[in-house]
Amino acid sequence: MEMHMNVHEICRICLREVPLIDILKLGAKTSMWMSDINSYFKVQLTFDDDKSTSLCKRCIGKIKTWRKQVERAERCQFIVDYLDTVYQKQIVGGEIKKENEEK
């Protein structure tokens, strides 16, 4: 039994032939998607690719989840940086100033 696969109609990441979304047809968001695909999957898509430039919904979902995790990590890092700044301001002579300590 022969199996034929059209390399232009498969998910570039997982090779599924399910309904696909062509990344190059996302308008203004295309560059962002191309960059995220490269960052997350280490797959480089180009505008003149002679291979599939489509992803399945499952792989697109993985990138959306990853984006949310990155955004959360950025927010958490902001809080950590703030808390560190506050902590550093409380250090006096190498020791933490106690709130009850008299001046």
PDB file of N, CA and C in Angstrom:
ATOM      1  N   MET A   1       0.842  -1.173   0.000  1.00  0.00           N
ATOM      2  CA  MET A   1       0.000   0.000   0.000  1.00  0.00           C
ATOM      3  C   MET A   1       0.893   1.243   0.000  1.00  0.00           C
ATOM      4  N   GLU A   2       0.694   2.077  -0.951  1.00  0.00           N
ATOM      5  CA  GLU A   2       1.450   3.325  -1.048  1.00  0.00           C
ATOM      6  C   GLU A   2       0.758   4.425  -0.284  1.00  0.00           C
ATOM      7  N   MET A   3       1.563   5.260   0.350  1.00  0.00           N
ATOM      8  CA  MET A   3       1.004   6.398   1.069  1.00  0.00           C
ATOM      9  C   MET A   3       1.604   7.652   0.470  1.00  0.00           C
ATOM     10  N   HIS A   4       0.748   8.580   0.101  1.00  0.00           N
ATOM     11  CA  HIS A   4       1.211   9.838  -0.472  1.00  0.00           C
ATOM     12  C   HIS A   4       0.924  10.966   0.501  1.00  0.00           C
ATOM     13  N   MET A   5       1.929  11.786   0.707  1.00  0.00           N
ATOM     14  CA  MET A   5       1.779  12.912   1.618  1.00  0.00           C
ATOM     15  C   MET A   5       2.216  14.165   0.870  1.00  0.00           C
ATOM     16  N   ASN A   6       1.354  15.141   0.859  1.00  0.00           N
ATOM     17  CA  ASN A   6       1.686  16.412   0.238  1.00  0.00           C
ATOM     18  C   ASN A   6       2.418  17.262   1.274  1.00  0.00           C
ATOM     19  N   VAL A   7       3.691  17.515   1.058  1.00  0.00           N
ATOM     20  CA  VAL A   7       4.500  18.238   2.044  1.00  0.00           C
ATOM     21  C   VAL A   7       4.063  19.682   2.224  1.00  0.00           C
ATOM     22  N   HIS A   8       3.176  20.157   1.381  1.00  0.00           N
ATOM     23  CA  HIS A   8       2.663  21.516   1.504  1.00  0.00           C
ATOM     24  C   HIS A   8       1.358  21.559   2.297  1.00  0.00           C
ATOM     25  N   GLU A   9       0.803  20.392   2.591  1.00  0.00           N
ATOM     26  CA  GLU A   9      -0.474  20.327   3.299  1.00  0.00           C
ATOM     27  C   GLU A   9      -0.366  19.500   4.574  1.00  0.00           C
ATOM     28  N   ILE A  10       0.720  19.732   5.308  1.00  0.00           N
ATOM     29  CA  ILE A  10       0.926  19.084   6.600  1.00  0.00           C
ATOM     30  C   ILE A  10       1.389  20.139   7.596  1.00  0.00           C
ATOM     31  N   CYS A  11       1.167  19.847   8.862  1.00  0.00           N
ATOM     32  CA  CYS A  11       1.640  20.748   9.908  1.00  0.00           C
ATOM     33  C   CYS A  11       3.167  20.721   9.900  1.00  0.00           C
ATOM     34  N   ARG A  12       3.758  21.881   9.851  1.00  0.00           N
ATOM     35  CA  ARG A  12       5.218  21.989   9.773  1.00  0.00           C
ATOM     36  C   ARG A  12       5.891  21.423  11.031  1.00  0.00           C
ATOM     37  N   ILE A  13       5.165  21.351  12.127  1.00  0.00           N
ATOM     38  CA  ILE A  13       5.733  20.900  13.390  1.00  0.00           C
ATOM     39  C   ILE A  13       5.510  19.404  13.629  1.00  0.00           C
ATOM     40  N   CYS A  14       4.267  18.942  13.511  1.00  0.00           N
ATOM     41  CA  CYS A  14       3.965  17.556  13.895  1.00  0.00           C
ATOM     42  C   CYS A  14       3.554  16.655  12.730  1.00  0.00           C
ATOM     43  N   LEU A  15       3.488  17.197  11.529  1.00  0.00           N
ATOM     44  CA  LEU A  15       3.167  16.455  10.297  1.00  0.00           C
ATOM     45  C   LEU A  15       1.718  16.010  10.182  1.00  0.00           C
ATOM     46  N   ARG A  16       0.844  16.516  11.042  1.00  0.00           N
ATOM     47  CA  ARG A  16      -0.576  16.175  10.929  1.00  0.00           C
ATOM     48  C   ARG A  16      -1.156  16.775   9.656  1.00  0.00           C
ATOM     49  N   GLU A  17      -2.175  16.107   9.149  1.00  0.00           N
ATOM     50  CA  GLU A  17      -2.861  16.601   7.953  1.00  0.00           C
ATOM     51  C   GLU A  17      -4.253  17.119   8.285  1.00  0.00           C
ATOM     52  N   VAL A  18      -4.467  17.418   9.541  1.00  0.00           N
ATOM     53  CA  VAL A  18      -5.768  17.923   9.987  1.00  0.00           C
ATOM     54  C   VAL A  18      -5.930  19.363   9.516  1.00  0.00           C
ATOM     55  N   PRO A  19      -7.088  19.976   9.774  1.00  0.00           N
ATOM     56  CA  PRO A  19      -7.247  21.375   9.356  1.00  0.00           C
ATOM     57  C   PRO A  19      -6.069  22.219   9.833  1.00  0.00           C
ATOM     58  N   LEU A  20      -5.516  22.944   8.898  1.00  0.00           N
ATOM     59  CA  LEU A  20      -4.306  23.719   9.147  1.00  0.00           C
ATOM     60  C   LEU A  20      -4.546  25.208   8.985  1.00  0.00           C
ATOM     61  N   ILE A  21      -3.675  25.977   9.610  1.00  0.00           N
ATOM     62  CA  ILE A  21      -3.706  27.434   9.476  1.00  0.00           C
ATOM     63  C   ILE A  21      -2.376  27.847   8.875  1.00  0.00           C
ATOM     64  N   ASP A  22      -2.448  28.502   7.722  1.00  0.00           N
ATOM     65  CA  ASP A  22      -1.227  28.967   7.061  1.00  0.00           C
ATOM     66  C   ASP A  22      -0.734  30.220   7.778  1.00  0.00           C
ATOM     67  N   ILE A  23       0.418  30.133   8.387  1.00  0.00           N
ATOM     68  CA  ILE A  23       0.989  31.223   9.169  1.00  0.00           C
ATOM     69  C   ILE A  23       1.227  32.454   8.313  1.00  0.00           C
ATOM     70  N   LEU A  24       1.547  32.264   7.058  1.00  0.00           N
ATOM     71  CA  LEU A  24       1.839  33.400   6.177  1.00  0.00           C
ATOM     72  C   LEU A  24       0.596  34.193   5.784  1.00  0.00           C
ATOM     73  N   LYS A  25      -0.572  33.699   6.142  1.00  0.00           N
ATOM     74  CA  LYS A  25      -1.825  34.375   5.793  1.00  0.00           C
ATOM     75  C   LYS A  25      -2.484  35.025   7.002  1.00  0.00           C
ATOM     76  N   LEU A  26      -1.697  35.328   8.035  1.00  0.00           N
ATOM     77  CA  LEU A  26      -2.255  35.926   9.243  1.00  0.00           C
ATOM     78  C   LEU A  26      -2.102  37.439   9.277  1.00  0.00           C
ATOM     79  N   GLY A  27      -1.751  38.021   8.157  1.00  0.00           N
ATOM     80  CA  GLY A  27      -1.654  39.476   8.059  1.00  0.00           C
ATOM     81  C   GLY A  27      -0.573  40.066   8.943  1.00  0.00           C
ATOM     82  N   ALA A  28      -0.950  41.077   9.702  1.00  0.00           N
ATOM     83  CA  ALA A  28       0.009  41.807  10.533  1.00  0.00           C
ATOM     84  C   ALA A  28       0.634  40.917  11.612  1.00  0.00           C
ATOM     85  N   LYS A  29      -0.022  39.855  11.982  1.00  0.00           N
ATOM     86  CA  LYS A  29       0.493  38.975  13.043  1.00  0.00           C
ATOM     87  C   LYS A  29       1.477  37.925  12.517  1.00  0.00           C
ATOM     88  N   THR A  30       1.662  37.843  11.215  1.00  0.00           N
ATOM     89  CA  THR A  30       2.514  36.815  10.620  1.00  0.00           C
ATOM     90  C   THR A  30       3.931  36.832  11.175  1.00  0.00           C
ATOM     91  N   SER A  31       4.557  37.998  11.223  1.00  0.00           N
ATOM     92  CA  SER A  31       5.941  38.083  11.701  1.00  0.00           C
ATOM     93  C   SER A  31       6.061  37.627  13.144  1.00  0.00           C
ATOM     94  N   MET A  32       5.082  38.005  13.976  1.00  0.00           N
ATOM     95  CA  MET A  32       5.092  37.594  15.379  1.00  0.00           C
ATOM     96  C   MET A  32       5.003  36.064  15.481  1.00  0.00           C
ATOM     97  N   TRP A  33       4.111  35.471  14.698  1.00  0.00           N
ATOM     98  CA  TRP A  33       3.968  34.023  14.712  1.00  0.00           C
ATOM     99  C   TRP A  33       5.240  33.338  14.239  1.00  0.00           C
ATOM    100  N   MET A  34       5.847  33.860  13.194  1.00  0.00           N
ATOM    101  CA  MET A  34       7.078  33.264  12.678  1.00  0.00           C
ATOM    102  C   MET A  34       8.180  33.304  13.738  1.00  0.00           C
ATOM    103  N   SER A  35       8.281  34.416  14.429  1.00  0.00           N
ATOM    104  CA  SER A  35       9.274  34.568  15.478  1.00  0.00           C
ATOM    105  C   SER A  35       8.996  33.610  16.643  1.00  0.00           C
ATOM    106  N   ASP A  36       7.733  33.513  17.048  1.00  0.00           N
ATOM    107  CA  ASP A  36       7.371  32.628  18.155  1.00  0.00           C
ATOM    108  C   ASP A  36       7.587  31.156  17.800  1.00  0.00           C
ATOM    109  N   ILE A  37       7.289  30.782  16.578  1.00  0.00           N
ATOM    110  CA  ILE A  37       7.514  29.399  16.130  1.00  0.00           C
ATOM    111  C   ILE A  37       8.999  29.074  16.208  1.00  0.00           C
ATOM    112  N   ASN A  38       9.810  30.026  15.793  1.00  0.00           N
ATOM    113  CA  ASN A  38      11.260  29.825  15.856  1.00  0.00           C
ATOM    114  C   ASN A  38      11.728  29.739  17.310  1.00  0.00           C
ATOM    115  N   SER A  39      11.213  30.603  18.166  1.00  0.00           N
ATOM    116  CA  SER A  39      11.619  30.599  19.576  1.00  0.00           C
ATOM    117  C   SER A  39      11.172  29.333  20.298  1.00  0.00           C
ATOM    118  N   TYR A  40       9.951  28.917  20.064  1.00  0.00           N
ATOM    119  CA  TYR A  40       9.388  27.784  20.805  1.00  0.00           C
ATOM    120  C   TYR A  40       9.798  26.432  20.213  1.00  0.00           C
ATOM    121  N   PHE A  41       9.663  26.286  18.896  1.00  0.00           N
ATOM    122  CA  PHE A  41       9.922  24.998  18.254  1.00  0.00           C
ATOM    123  C   PHE A  41      11.287  24.907  17.588  1.00  0.00           C
ATOM    124  N   LYS A  42      11.994  26.037  17.481  1.00  0.00           N
ATOM    125  CA  LYS A  42      13.282  26.097  16.777  1.00  0.00           C
ATOM    126  C   LYS A  42      13.130  25.715  15.308  1.00  0.00           C
ATOM    127  N   VAL A  43      12.010  26.144  14.724  1.00  0.00           N
ATOM    128  CA  VAL A  43      11.738  25.922  13.303  1.00  0.00           C
ATOM    129  C   VAL A  43      11.661  27.281  12.636  1.00  0.00           C
ATOM    130  N   GLN A  44      12.451  27.455  11.598  1.00  0.00           N
ATOM    131  CA  GLN A  44      12.512  28.728  10.894  1.00  0.00           C
ATOM    132  C   GLN A  44      11.588  28.696   9.678  1.00  0.00           C
ATOM    133  N   LEU A  45      10.563  29.534   9.701  1.00  0.00           N
ATOM    134  CA  LEU A  45       9.681  29.696   8.549  1.00  0.00           C
ATOM    135  C   LEU A  45      10.099  30.965   7.814  1.00  0.00           C
ATOM    136  N   THR A  46      10.021  30.926   6.495  1.00  0.00           N
ATOM    137  CA  THR A  46      10.338  32.115   5.708  1.00  0.00           C
ATOM    138  C   THR A  46       9.226  32.363   4.704  1.00  0.00           C
ATOM    139  N   PHE A  47       9.181  33.591   4.211  1.00  0.00           N
ATOM    140  CA  PHE A  47       8.138  33.952   3.252  1.00  0.00           C
ATOM    141  C   PHE A  47       8.314  33.235   1.914  1.00  0.00           C
ATOM    142  N   ASP A  48       9.524  32.834   1.596  1.00  0.00           N
ATOM    143  CA  ASP A  48       9.757  32.144   0.322  1.00  0.00           C
ATOM    144  C   ASP A  48      10.000  30.649   0.522  1.00  0.00           C
ATOM    145  N   ASP A  49       9.467  30.106   1.627  1.00  0.00           N
ATOM    146  CA  ASP A  49       9.614  28.686   1.933  1.00  0.00           C
ATOM    147  C   ASP A  49       8.959  27.840   0.854  1.00  0.00           C
ATOM    148  N   ASP A  50       9.635  26.768   0.481  1.00  0.00           N
ATOM    149  CA  ASP A  50       9.051  25.822  -0.468  1.00  0.00           C
ATOM    150  C   ASP A  50       8.524  24.598   0.275  1.00  0.00           C
ATOM    151  N   LYS A  51       8.335  24.771   1.586  1.00  0.00           N
ATOM    152  CA  LYS A  51       7.786  23.713   2.441  1.00  0.00           C
ATOM    153  C   LYS A  51       6.489  24.236   3.040  1.00  0.00           C
ATOM    154  N   SER A  52       5.859  23.414   3.803  1.00  0.00           N
ATOM    155  CA  SER A  52       4.624  23.830   4.459  1.00  0.00           C
ATOM    156  C   SER A  52       4.894  25.013   5.389  1.00  0.00           C
ATOM    157  N   THR A  53       3.995  25.966   5.357  1.00  0.00           N
ATOM    158  CA  THR A  53       4.057  27.103   6.277  1.00  0.00           C
ATOM    159  C   THR A  53       2.804  27.108   7.162  1.00  0.00           C
ATOM    160  N   SER A  54       2.220  25.917   7.312  1.00  0.00           N
ATOM    161  CA  SER A  54       0.989  25.773   8.086  1.00  0.00           C
ATOM    162  C   SER A  54       1.235  25.006   9.373  1.00  0.00           C
ATOM    163  N   LEU A  55       0.396  25.314  10.373  1.00  0.00           N
ATOM    164  CA  LEU A  55       0.421  24.607  11.640  1.00  0.00           C
ATOM    165  C   LEU A  55      -0.983  24.126  11.958  1.00  0.00           C
ATOM    166  N   CYS A  56      -1.058  23.012  12.677  1.00  0.00           N
ATOM    167  CA  CYS A  56      -2.361  22.519  13.114  1.00  0.00           C
ATOM    168  C   CYS A  56      -2.780  23.285  14.368  1.00  0.00           C
ATOM    169  N   LYS A  57      -4.035  23.145  14.733  1.00  0.00           N
ATOM    170  CA  LYS A  57      -4.563  23.856  15.899  1.00  0.00           C
ATOM    171  C   LYS A  57      -3.867  23.428  17.188  1.00  0.00           C
ATOM    172  N   ARG A  58      -3.459  22.178  17.281  1.00  0.00           N
ATOM    173  CA  ARG A  58      -2.781  21.702  18.485  1.00  0.00           C
ATOM    174  C   ARG A  58      -1.430  22.403  18.666  1.00  0.00           C
ATOM    175  N   CYS A  59      -0.662  22.528  17.604  1.00  0.00           N
ATOM    176  CA  CYS A  59       0.645  23.190  17.691  1.00  0.00           C
ATOM    177  C   CYS A  59       0.484  24.691  17.924  1.00  0.00           C
ATOM    178  N   ILE A  60      -0.537  25.288  17.315  1.00  0.00           N
ATOM    179  CA  ILE A  60      -0.808  26.703  17.562  1.00  0.00           C
ATOM    180  C   ILE A  60      -1.207  26.899  19.025  1.00  0.00           C
ATOM    181  N   GLY A  61      -1.986  25.969  19.564  1.00  0.00           N
ATOM    182  CA  GLY A  61      -2.377  26.032  20.972  1.00  0.00           C
ATOM    183  C   GLY A  61      -1.174  25.962  21.901  1.00  0.00           C
ATOM    184  N   LYS A  62      -0.180  25.168  21.539  1.00  0.00           N
ATOM    185  CA  LYS A  62       1.032  25.079  22.355  1.00  0.00           C
ATOM    186  C   LYS A  62       1.740  26.427  22.417  1.00  0.00           C
ATOM    187  N   ILE A  63       1.783  27.121  21.299  1.00  0.00           N
ATOM    188  CA  ILE A  63       2.435  28.434  21.277  1.00  0.00           C
ATOM    189  C   ILE A  63       1.626  29.437  22.092  1.00  0.00           C
ATOM    190  N   LYS A  64       0.300  29.400  21.979  1.00  0.00           N
ATOM    191  CA  LYS A  64      -0.537  30.317  22.766  1.00  0.00           C
ATOM    192  C   LYS A  64      -0.343  30.081  24.260  1.00  0.00           C
ATOM    193  N   THR A  65      -0.273  28.821  24.682  1.00  0.00           N
ATOM    194  CA  THR A  65      -0.033  28.495  26.086  1.00  0.00           C
ATOM    195  C   THR A  65       1.344  28.984  26.516  1.00  0.00           C
ATOM    196  N   TRP A  66       2.335  28.763  25.681  1.00  0.00           N
ATOM    197  CA  TRP A  66       3.702  29.211  25.962  1.00  0.00           C
ATOM    198  C   TRP A  66       3.752  30.726  26.120  1.00  0.00           C
ATOM    199  N   ARG A  67       3.061  31.447  25.237  1.00  0.00           N
ATOM    200  CA  ARG A  67       3.022  32.914  25.334  1.00  0.00           C
ATOM    201  C   ARG A  67       2.467  33.360  26.684  1.00  0.00           C
ATOM    202  N   LYS A  68       1.375  32.718  27.131  1.00  0.00           N
ATOM    203  CA  LYS A  68       0.778  33.066  28.429  1.00  0.00           C
ATOM    204  C   LYS A  68       1.769  32.814  29.558  1.00  0.00           C
ATOM    205  N   GLN A  69       2.514  31.718  29.481  1.00  0.00           N
ATOM    206  CA  GLN A  69       3.497  31.417  30.511  1.00  0.00           C
ATOM    207  C   GLN A  69       4.629  32.438  30.513  1.00  0.00           C
ATOM    208  N   VAL A  70       5.052  32.874  29.335  1.00  0.00           N
ATOM    209  CA  VAL A  70       6.108  33.890  29.234  1.00  0.00           C
ATOM    210  C   VAL A  70       5.614  35.207  29.823  1.00  0.00           C
ATOM    211  N   GLU A  71       4.388  35.598  29.493  1.00  0.00           N
ATOM    212  CA  GLU A  71       3.829  36.837  30.038  1.00  0.00           C
ATOM    213  C   GLU A  71       3.717  36.766  31.559  1.00  0.00           C
ATOM    214  N   ARG A  72       3.294  35.634  32.088  1.00  0.00           N
ATOM    215  CA  ARG A  72       3.203  35.468  33.546  1.00  0.00           C
ATOM    216  C   ARG A  72       4.589  35.553  34.178  1.00  0.00           C
ATOM    217  N   ALA A  73       5.565  34.920  33.572  1.00  0.00           N
ATOM    218  CA  ALA A  73       6.932  34.967  34.105  1.00  0.00           C
ATOM    219  C   ALA A  73       7.460  36.397  34.103  1.00  0.00           C
ATOM    220  N   GLU A  74       7.133  37.164  33.070  1.00  0.00           N
ATOM    221  CA  GLU A  74       7.564  38.571  33.014  1.00  0.00           C
ATOM    222  C   GLU A  74       6.923  39.372  34.142  1.00  0.00           C
ATOM    223  N   ARG A  75       5.625  39.159  34.402  1.00  0.00           N
ATOM    224  CA  ARG A  75       4.953  39.853  35.500  1.00  0.00           C
ATOM    225  C   ARG A  75       5.553  39.457  36.839  1.00  0.00           C
ATOM    226  N   CYS A  76       5.817  38.169  37.019  1.00  0.00           N
ATOM    227  CA  CYS A  76       6.416  37.699  38.269  1.00  0.00           C
ATOM    228  C   CYS A  76       7.816  38.275  38.444  1.00  0.00           C
ATOM    229  N   GLN A  77       8.576  38.354  37.369  1.00  0.00           N
ATOM    230  CA  GLN A  77       9.925  38.917  37.455  1.00  0.00           C
ATOM    231  C   GLN A  77       9.876  40.383  37.863  1.00  0.00           C
ATOM    232  N   PHE A  78       8.883  41.115  37.382  1.00  0.00           N
ATOM    233  CA  PHE A  78       8.712  42.516  37.772  1.00  0.00           C
ATOM    234  C   PHE A  78       8.512  42.615  39.285  1.00  0.00           C
ATOM    235  N   ILE A  79       7.685  41.732  39.820  1.00  0.00           N
ATOM    236  CA  ILE A  79       7.425  41.732  41.263  1.00  0.00           C
ATOM    237  C   ILE A  79       8.687  41.355  42.031  1.00  0.00           C
ATOM    238  N   VAL A  80       9.412  40.346  41.560  1.00  0.00           N
ATOM    239  CA  VAL A  80      10.657  39.943  42.217  1.00  0.00           C
ATOM    240  C   VAL A  80      11.659  41.094  42.214  1.00  0.00           C
ATOM    241  N   ASP A  81      11.778  41.784  41.090  1.00  0.00           N
ATOM    242  CA  ASP A  81      12.693  42.934  41.005  1.00  0.00           C
ATOM    243  C   ASP A  81      12.282  44.025  41.993  1.00  0.00           C
ATOM    244  N   TYR A  82      10.985  44.289  42.081  1.00  0.00           N
ATOM    245  CA  TYR A  82      10.496  45.301  43.013  1.00  0.00           C
ATOM    246  C   TYR A  82      10.814  44.902  44.456  1.00  0.00           C
ATOM    247  N   LEU A  83      10.505  43.663  44.809  1.00  0.00           N
ATOM    248  CA  LEU A  83      10.769  43.199  46.171  1.00  0.00           C
ATOM    249  C   LEU A  83      12.262  43.236  46.494  1.00  0.00           C
ATOM    250  N   ASP A  84      13.085  42.920  45.532  1.00  0.00           N
ATOM    251  CA  ASP A  84      14.527  42.989  45.742  1.00  0.00           C
ATOM    252  C   ASP A  84      14.976  44.420  45.991  1.00  0.00           C
ATOM    253  N   THR A  85      14.414  45.369  45.250  1.00  0.00           N
ATOM    254  CA  THR A  85      14.750  46.778  45.448  1.00  0.00           C
ATOM    255  C   THR A  85      14.378  47.223  46.860  1.00  0.00           C
ATOM    256  N   VAL A  86      13.189  46.839  47.292  1.00  0.00           N
ATOM    257  CA  VAL A  86      12.751  47.179  48.648  1.00  0.00           C
ATOM    258  C   VAL A  86      13.690  46.544  49.673  1.00  0.00           C
ATOM    259  N   TYR A  87      14.032  45.300  49.490  1.00  0.00           N
ATOM    260  CA  TYR A  87      14.923  44.590  50.396  1.00  0.00           C
ATOM    261  C   TYR A  87      16.295  45.263  50.443  1.00  0.00           C
ATOM    262  N   GLN A  88      16.826  45.608  49.276  1.00  0.00           N
ATOM    263  CA  GLN A  88      18.147  46.239  49.226  1.00  0.00           C
ATOM    264  C   GLN A  88      18.148  47.585  49.950  1.00  0.00           C
ATOM    265  N   LYS A  89      17.050  48.314  49.883  1.00  0.00           N
ATOM    266  CA  LYS A  89      16.949  49.602  50.582  1.00  0.00           C
ATOM    267  C   LYS A  89      16.923  49.411  52.093  1.00  0.00           C
ATOM    268  N   GLN A  90      16.474  48.250  52.563  1.00  0.00           N
ATOM    269  CA  GLN A  90      16.381  47.974  53.993  1.00  0.00           C
ATOM    270  C   GLN A  90      17.714  47.535  54.588  1.00  0.00           C
ATOM    271  N   ILE A  91      18.638  47.171  53.758  1.00  0.00           N
ATOM    272  CA  ILE A  91      19.938  46.708  54.259  1.00  0.00           C
ATOM    273  C   ILE A  91      20.740  47.925  54.729  1.00  0.00           C
ATOM    274  N   VAL A  92      21.200  47.850  55.967  1.00  0.00           N
ATOM    275  CA  VAL A  92      22.010  48.926  56.531  1.00  0.00           C
ATOM    276  C   VAL A  92      23.274  48.291  57.090  1.00  0.00           C
ATOM    277  N   GLY A  93      24.413  48.688  56.556  1.00  0.00           N
ATOM    278  CA  GLY A  93      25.678  48.151  57.052  1.00  0.00           C
ATOM    279  C   GLY A  93      25.783  46.640  56.952  1.00  0.00           C
ATOM    280  N   GLY A  94      25.214  46.070  55.912  1.00  0.00           N
ATOM    281  CA  GLY A  94      25.299  44.625  55.724  1.00  0.00           C
ATOM    282  C   GLY A  94      24.268  43.835  56.496  1.00  0.00           C
ATOM    283  N   GLU A  95      23.434  44.485  57.295  1.00  0.00           N
ATOM    284  CA  GLU A  95      22.395  43.792  58.044  1.00  0.00           C
ATOM    285  C   GLU A  95      21.035  44.372  57.695  1.00  0.00           C
ATOM    286  N   ILE A  96      20.005  43.591  57.842  1.00  0.00           N
ATOM    287  CA  ILE A  96      18.654  44.071  57.564  1.00  0.00           C
ATOM    288  C   ILE A  96      18.186  44.894  58.753  1.00  0.00           C
ATOM    289  N   LYS A  97      17.713  46.092  58.457  1.00  0.00           N
ATOM    290  CA  LYS A  97      17.194  46.969  59.502  1.00  0.00           C
ATOM    291  C   LYS A  97      15.886  46.379  60.019  1.00  0.00           C
ATOM    292  N   LYS A  98      15.804  46.193  61.313  1.00  0.00           N
ATOM    293  CA  LYS A  98      14.587  45.659  61.907  1.00  0.00           C
ATOM    294  C   LYS A  98      13.593  46.786  62.092  1.00  0.00           C
ATOM    295  N   GLU A  99      12.318  46.495  61.857  1.00  0.00           N
ATOM    296  CA  GLU A  99      11.287  47.535  61.957  1.00  0.00           C
ATOM    297  C   GLU A  99      11.197  48.108  63.362  1.00  0.00           C
ATOM    298  N   ASN A 100      11.433  47.302  64.380  1.00  0.00           N
ATOM    299  CA  ASN A 100      11.320  47.757  65.763  1.00  0.00           C
ATOM    300  C   ASN A 100      12.586  48.449  66.260  1.00  0.00           C
ATOM    301  N   GLU A 101      13.641  48.388  65.462  1.00  0.00           N
ATOM    302  CA  GLU A 101      14.918  48.967  65.868  1.00  0.00           C
ATOM    303  C   GLU A 101      14.826  50.485  65.948  1.00  0.00           C
ATOM    304  N   GLU A 102      15.324  51.038  67.034  1.00  0.00           N
ATOM    305  CA  GLU A 102      15.283  52.490  67.190  1.00  0.00           C
ATOM    306  C   GLU A 102      16.426  53.117  66.414  1.00  0.00           C
ATOM    307  N   LYS A 103      16.205  54.323  65.945  1.00  0.00           N
ATOM    308  CA  LYS A 103      17.218  55.038  65.180  1.00  0.00           C
ATOM    309  C   LYS A 103      18.157  55.776  66.076  1.00  0.00           C
TER     310      LYS A 103
END
